[in-house]
Coordinates of C-alpha atoms in Angstrom, one line a residue:
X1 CA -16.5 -41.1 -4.4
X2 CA -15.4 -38.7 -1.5
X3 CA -14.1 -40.7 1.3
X4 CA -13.2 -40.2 5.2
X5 CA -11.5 -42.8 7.3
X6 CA -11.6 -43.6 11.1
X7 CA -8.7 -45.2 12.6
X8 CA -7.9 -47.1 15.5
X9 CA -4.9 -44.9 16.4
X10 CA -6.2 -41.2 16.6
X11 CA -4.3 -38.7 14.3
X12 CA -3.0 -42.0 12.1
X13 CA -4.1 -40.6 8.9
X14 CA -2.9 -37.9 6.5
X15 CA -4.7 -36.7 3.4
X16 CA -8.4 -37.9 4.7
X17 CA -10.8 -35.5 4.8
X18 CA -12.9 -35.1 8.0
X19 CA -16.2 -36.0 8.3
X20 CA -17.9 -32.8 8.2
X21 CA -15.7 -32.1 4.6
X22 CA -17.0 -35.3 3.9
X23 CA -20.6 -34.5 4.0
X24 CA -19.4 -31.1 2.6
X25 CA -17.8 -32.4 -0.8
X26 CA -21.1 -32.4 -2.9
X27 CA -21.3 -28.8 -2.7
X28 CA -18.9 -29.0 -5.7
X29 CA -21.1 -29.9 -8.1
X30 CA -22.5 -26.0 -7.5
X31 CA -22.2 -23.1 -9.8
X32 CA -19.4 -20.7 -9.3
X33 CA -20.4 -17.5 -10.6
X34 CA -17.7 -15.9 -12.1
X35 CA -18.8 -12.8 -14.5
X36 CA -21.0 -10.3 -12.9
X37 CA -24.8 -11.5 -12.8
X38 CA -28.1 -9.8 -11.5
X39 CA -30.6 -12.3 -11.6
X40 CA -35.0 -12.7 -10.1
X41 CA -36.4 -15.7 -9.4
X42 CA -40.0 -15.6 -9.6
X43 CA -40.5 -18.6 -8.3
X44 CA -39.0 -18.0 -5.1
X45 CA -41.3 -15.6 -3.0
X46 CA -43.1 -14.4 -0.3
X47 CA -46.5 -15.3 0.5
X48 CA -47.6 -12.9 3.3
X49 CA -46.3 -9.3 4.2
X50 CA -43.8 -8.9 6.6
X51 CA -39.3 -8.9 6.9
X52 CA -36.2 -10.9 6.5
X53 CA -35.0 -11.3 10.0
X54 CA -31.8 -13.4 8.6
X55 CA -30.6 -14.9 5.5
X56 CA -28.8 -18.1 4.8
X57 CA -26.7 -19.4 2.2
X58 CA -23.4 -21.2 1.2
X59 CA -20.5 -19.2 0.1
X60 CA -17.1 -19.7 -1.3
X61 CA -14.5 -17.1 -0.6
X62 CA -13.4 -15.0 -3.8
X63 CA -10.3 -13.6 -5.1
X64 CA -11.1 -10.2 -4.7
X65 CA -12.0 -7.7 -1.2
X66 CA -13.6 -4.8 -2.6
X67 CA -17.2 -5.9 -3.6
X68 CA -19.7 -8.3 -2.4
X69 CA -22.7 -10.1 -3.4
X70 CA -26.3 -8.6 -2.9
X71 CA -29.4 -10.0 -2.1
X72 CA -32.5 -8.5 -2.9
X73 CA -36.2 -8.5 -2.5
X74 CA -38.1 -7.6 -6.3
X75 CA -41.9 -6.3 -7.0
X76 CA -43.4 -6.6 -9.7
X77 CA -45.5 -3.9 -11.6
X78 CA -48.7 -5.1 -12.2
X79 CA -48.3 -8.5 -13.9
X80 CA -46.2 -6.2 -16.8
X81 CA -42.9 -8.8 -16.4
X82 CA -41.2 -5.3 -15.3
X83 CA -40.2 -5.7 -11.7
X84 CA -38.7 -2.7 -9.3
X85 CA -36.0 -3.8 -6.4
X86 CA -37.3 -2.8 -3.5
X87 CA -35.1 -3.7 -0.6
X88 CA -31.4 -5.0 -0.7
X89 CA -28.8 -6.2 1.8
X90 CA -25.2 -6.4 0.7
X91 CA -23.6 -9.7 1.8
X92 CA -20.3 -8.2 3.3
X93 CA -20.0 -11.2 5.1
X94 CA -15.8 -11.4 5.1
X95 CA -14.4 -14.1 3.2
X96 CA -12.1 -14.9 6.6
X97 CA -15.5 -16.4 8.1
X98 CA -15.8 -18.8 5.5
X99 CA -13.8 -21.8 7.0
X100 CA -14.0 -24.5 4.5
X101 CA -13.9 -24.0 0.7
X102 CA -17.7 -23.5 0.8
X103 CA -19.7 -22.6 4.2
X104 CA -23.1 -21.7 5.5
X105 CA -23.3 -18.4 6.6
X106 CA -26.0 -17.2 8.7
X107 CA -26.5 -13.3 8.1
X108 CA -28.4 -11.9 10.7
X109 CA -30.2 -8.3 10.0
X110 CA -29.9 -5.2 11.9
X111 CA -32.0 -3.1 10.3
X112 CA -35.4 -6.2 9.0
X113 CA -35.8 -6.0 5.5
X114 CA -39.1 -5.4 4.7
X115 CA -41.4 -7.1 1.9
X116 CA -45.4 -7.7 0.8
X117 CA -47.0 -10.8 -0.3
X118 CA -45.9 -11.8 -4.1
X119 CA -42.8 -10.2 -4.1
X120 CA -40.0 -12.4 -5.1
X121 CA -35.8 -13.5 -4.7
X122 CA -33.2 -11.6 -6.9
X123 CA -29.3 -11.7 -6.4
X124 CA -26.4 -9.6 -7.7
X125 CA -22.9 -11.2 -7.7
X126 CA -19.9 -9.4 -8.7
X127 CA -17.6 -11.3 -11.1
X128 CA -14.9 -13.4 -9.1
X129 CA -12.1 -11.9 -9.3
X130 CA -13.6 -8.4 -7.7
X131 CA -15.7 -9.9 -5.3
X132 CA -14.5 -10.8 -1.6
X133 CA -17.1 -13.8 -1.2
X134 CA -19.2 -16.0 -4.2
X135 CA -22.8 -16.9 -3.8
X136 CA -23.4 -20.7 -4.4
X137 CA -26.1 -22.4 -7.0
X138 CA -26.8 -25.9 -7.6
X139 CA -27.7 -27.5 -10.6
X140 CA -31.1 -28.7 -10.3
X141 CA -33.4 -28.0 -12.9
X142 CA -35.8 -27.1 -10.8
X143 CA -37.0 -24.0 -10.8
X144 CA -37.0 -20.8 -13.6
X145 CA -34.7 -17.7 -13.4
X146 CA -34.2 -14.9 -15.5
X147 CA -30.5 -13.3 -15.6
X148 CA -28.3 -10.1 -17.2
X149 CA -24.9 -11.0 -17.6
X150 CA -22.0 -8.2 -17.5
X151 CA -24.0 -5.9 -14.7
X152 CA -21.6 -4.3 -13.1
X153 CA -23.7 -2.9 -10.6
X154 CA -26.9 -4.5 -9.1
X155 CA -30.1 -3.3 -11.2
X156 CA -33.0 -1.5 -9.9
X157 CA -35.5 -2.3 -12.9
X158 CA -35.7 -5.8 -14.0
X159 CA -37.5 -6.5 -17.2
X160 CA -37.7 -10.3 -17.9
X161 CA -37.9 -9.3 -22.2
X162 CA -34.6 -9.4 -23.1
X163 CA -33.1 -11.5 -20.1
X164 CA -31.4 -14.7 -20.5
X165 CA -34.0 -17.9 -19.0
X166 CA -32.5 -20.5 -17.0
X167 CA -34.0 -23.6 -15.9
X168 CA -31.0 -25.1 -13.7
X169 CA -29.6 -22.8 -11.2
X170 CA -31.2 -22.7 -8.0
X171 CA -29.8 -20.3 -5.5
X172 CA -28.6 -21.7 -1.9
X173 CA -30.1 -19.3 -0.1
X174 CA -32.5 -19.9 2.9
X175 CA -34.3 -17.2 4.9
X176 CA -36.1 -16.5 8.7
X177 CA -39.1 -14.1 8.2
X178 CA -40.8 -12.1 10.7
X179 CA -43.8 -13.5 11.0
X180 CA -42.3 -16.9 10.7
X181 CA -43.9 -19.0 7.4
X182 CA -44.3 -16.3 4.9
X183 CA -41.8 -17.5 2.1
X184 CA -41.9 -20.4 -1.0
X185 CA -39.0 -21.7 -2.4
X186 CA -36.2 -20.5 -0.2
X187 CA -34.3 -23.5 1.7
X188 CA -34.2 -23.7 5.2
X189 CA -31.8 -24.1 8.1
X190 CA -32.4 -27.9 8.0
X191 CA -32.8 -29.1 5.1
X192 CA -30.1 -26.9 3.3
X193 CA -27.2 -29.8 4.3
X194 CA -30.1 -31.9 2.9
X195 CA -29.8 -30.5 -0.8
X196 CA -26.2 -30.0 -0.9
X197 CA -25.6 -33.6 -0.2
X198 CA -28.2 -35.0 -2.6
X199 CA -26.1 -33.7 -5.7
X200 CA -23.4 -35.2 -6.1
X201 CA -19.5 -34.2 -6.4
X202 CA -18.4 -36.8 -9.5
X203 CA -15.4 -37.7 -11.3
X204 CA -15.8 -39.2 -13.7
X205 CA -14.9 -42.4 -13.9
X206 CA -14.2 -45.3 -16.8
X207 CA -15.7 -48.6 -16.1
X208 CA -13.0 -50.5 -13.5
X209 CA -11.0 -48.0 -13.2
X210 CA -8.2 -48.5 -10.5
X211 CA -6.3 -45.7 -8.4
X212 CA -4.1 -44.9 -5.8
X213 CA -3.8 -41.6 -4.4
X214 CA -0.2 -41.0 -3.1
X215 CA -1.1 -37.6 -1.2
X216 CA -3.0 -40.0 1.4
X217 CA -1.5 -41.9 3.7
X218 CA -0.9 -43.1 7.0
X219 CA 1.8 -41.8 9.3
X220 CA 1.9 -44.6 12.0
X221 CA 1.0 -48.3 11.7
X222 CA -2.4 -49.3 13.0
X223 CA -6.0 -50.4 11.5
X224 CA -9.0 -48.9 10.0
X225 CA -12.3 -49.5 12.1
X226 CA -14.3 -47.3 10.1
X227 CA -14.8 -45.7 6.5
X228 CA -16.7 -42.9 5.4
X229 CA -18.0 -42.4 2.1
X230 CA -19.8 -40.0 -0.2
X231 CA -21.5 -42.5 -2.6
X232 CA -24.8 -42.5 -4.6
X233 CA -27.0 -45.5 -4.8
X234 CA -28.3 -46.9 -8.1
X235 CA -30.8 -49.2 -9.0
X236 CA -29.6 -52.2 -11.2
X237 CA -30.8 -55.0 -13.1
X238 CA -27.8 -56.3 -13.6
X239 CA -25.4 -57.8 -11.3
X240 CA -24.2 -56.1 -8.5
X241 CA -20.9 -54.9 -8.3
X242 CA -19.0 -52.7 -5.6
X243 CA -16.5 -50.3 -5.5
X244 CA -13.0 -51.3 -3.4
X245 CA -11.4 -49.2 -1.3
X246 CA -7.3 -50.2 -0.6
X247 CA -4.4 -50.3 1.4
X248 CA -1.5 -49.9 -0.8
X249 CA 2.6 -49.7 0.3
X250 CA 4.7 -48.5 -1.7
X251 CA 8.7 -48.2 -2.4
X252 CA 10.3 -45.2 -3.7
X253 CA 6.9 -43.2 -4.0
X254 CA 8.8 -39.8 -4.9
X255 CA 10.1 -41.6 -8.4
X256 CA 7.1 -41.9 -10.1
X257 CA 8.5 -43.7 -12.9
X258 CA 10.5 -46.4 -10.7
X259 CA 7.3 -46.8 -7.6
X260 CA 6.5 -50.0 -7.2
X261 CA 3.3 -50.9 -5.2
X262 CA 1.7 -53.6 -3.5
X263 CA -2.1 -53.8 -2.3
X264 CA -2.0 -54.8 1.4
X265 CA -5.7 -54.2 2.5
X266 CA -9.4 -54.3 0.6
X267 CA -12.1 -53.5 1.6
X268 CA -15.5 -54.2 -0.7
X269 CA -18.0 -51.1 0.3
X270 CA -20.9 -53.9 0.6
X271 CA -23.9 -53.3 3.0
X272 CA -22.9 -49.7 4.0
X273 CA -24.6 -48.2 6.5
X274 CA -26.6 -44.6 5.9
X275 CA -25.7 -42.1 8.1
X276 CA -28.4 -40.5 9.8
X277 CA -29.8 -37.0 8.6
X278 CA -27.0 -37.2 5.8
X279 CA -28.7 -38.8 2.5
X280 CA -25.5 -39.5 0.8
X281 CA -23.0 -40.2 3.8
X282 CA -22.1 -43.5 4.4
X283 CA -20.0 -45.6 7.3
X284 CA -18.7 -48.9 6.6
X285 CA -17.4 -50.9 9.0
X286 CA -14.6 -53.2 7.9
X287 CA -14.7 -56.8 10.0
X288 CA -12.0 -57.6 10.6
X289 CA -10.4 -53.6 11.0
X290 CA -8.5 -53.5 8.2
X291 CA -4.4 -52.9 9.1

């Protein structure tokens, strides 16, 4: 559960994330790469001839400045499962552009990168540590991928005998072709916020569990008129329960041992409201405004 607030005295709140970090919070279920990868994705391709006018796709800033994840543009040799790389463009996109933990980057093209129908996705990501921004893969089962590990530099000959297969990671990468329509598989501009919210960030939690989260508070006195909520719906045929979320005021907070606590506000997430465009956002409005 990843959860905003609205309040009825502006700037009343410490701790809450905003509501764009809100809708932004389920992009950390994604994959991190961290060792150096070179992967293809066959089934992410083009389906006409033509160029990559602009690429887009969610990046976290790494730990390094010196390298820099590639994307690339693969052919393959005559149904042989040997493919040749035949057009790159380093994603030296600086990780001081990147103003959340993850962000989508649109990487506009100088110089169009060129392709012809059937060729296919591959990426190159430097290991973590080396590399000054991280590419970004969800979890999803959806698609197959074929992957070296350890490549220190991208490859220029992929042969899928011998590569690893995975069935999970699907890259966030979206793309604007030149003509417009020629690619399969790659997310675009509008639904990419789409995707990222509809897997979910989860802790995970034990049956009842109850918390309070001392590193969010309130630094004036006032009332909530609004909440904001990550949540996923299930389907139950059982009885319903909801979760709770509480005002709680506390003494001596900085002893842990000795804090005492007292819950001064509830409020049951029943009936929340979708928010528009946002599959997994939800606004909840407490009646009365909870104080």
């Amino acid at each position: 559960l990843v959860t905003g607030v609205l309040a009825a005295s502006d700037g009343a709140t410490v701790g809450f994330p905003s509501e764009s970090l809100v809708q932004s919070k389920a992009l950390q279920r994604s994959i991190k790469e961290r060792d150096e990868t070179q992967r293809i994705f066959p089934d992410i391709r083009f389906s006409c001839s033509g160029s990559v006018t602009k690429w887009i796709l969610v990046l976290e800033a790494g730990d390094g400045s010196m390298e820099y994840p590639q994307l690339q543009i693969w052919r393959e040799e005559e149904g042989s499962g040997s493919y040749q790389r035949v057009g790159y463009t380093d994603i030296n996109s600086p990780s001081s552009s990147i103003t959340d933990t993850y962000s989508v980057v649109e990487y506009s093209l100088t110089t169009p990168l060129a392709f012809q129908e059937g060729d296919i996705l591959g990426a190159h990501q430097p290991h973590k540590d080396d590399s000054d921004v991280v590419m970004q893969f969800q979890d999803r089962g959806l698609l197959v991928s074929y992957r070296y590990d350890g490549e220190d530099n991208p490859l220029e000959t992929f042969v899928v005998d011998g590569a690893e297969t995975d069935q999970t990671d699907y890259p966030l990468v979206g793309v604007e072709t030149s003509p417009a329509g020629c690619s399969r598989g790659f997310l675009s501009l509008d639904n990419m916020d789409d995707l990222l919210l509809s897997t979910m960030f989860k802790l995970k939690q034990h049956p009842q569990e109850q918390r309070i989260l001392s590193g969010i508070s309130f630094t004036c006195s006032g009332s909530i008129t609004k909440w904001i909520i990550v949540a996923q719906v299930r389907s139950s045929t059982t009885a319903v329960l909801y979760p709770d979320l509480q005002v709680w005021r506390c003494s001596a907070l900085e002893d842990k041992e000795n804090a005492e606590c007292d819950r001064v506000g509830n409020s049951t997430i029943s009936g929340a409201v979708q928010v528009e465009g946002h599959p997994n956002v939800y606004q909840y409005t407490p009646d009365p405004p909870l104080e």
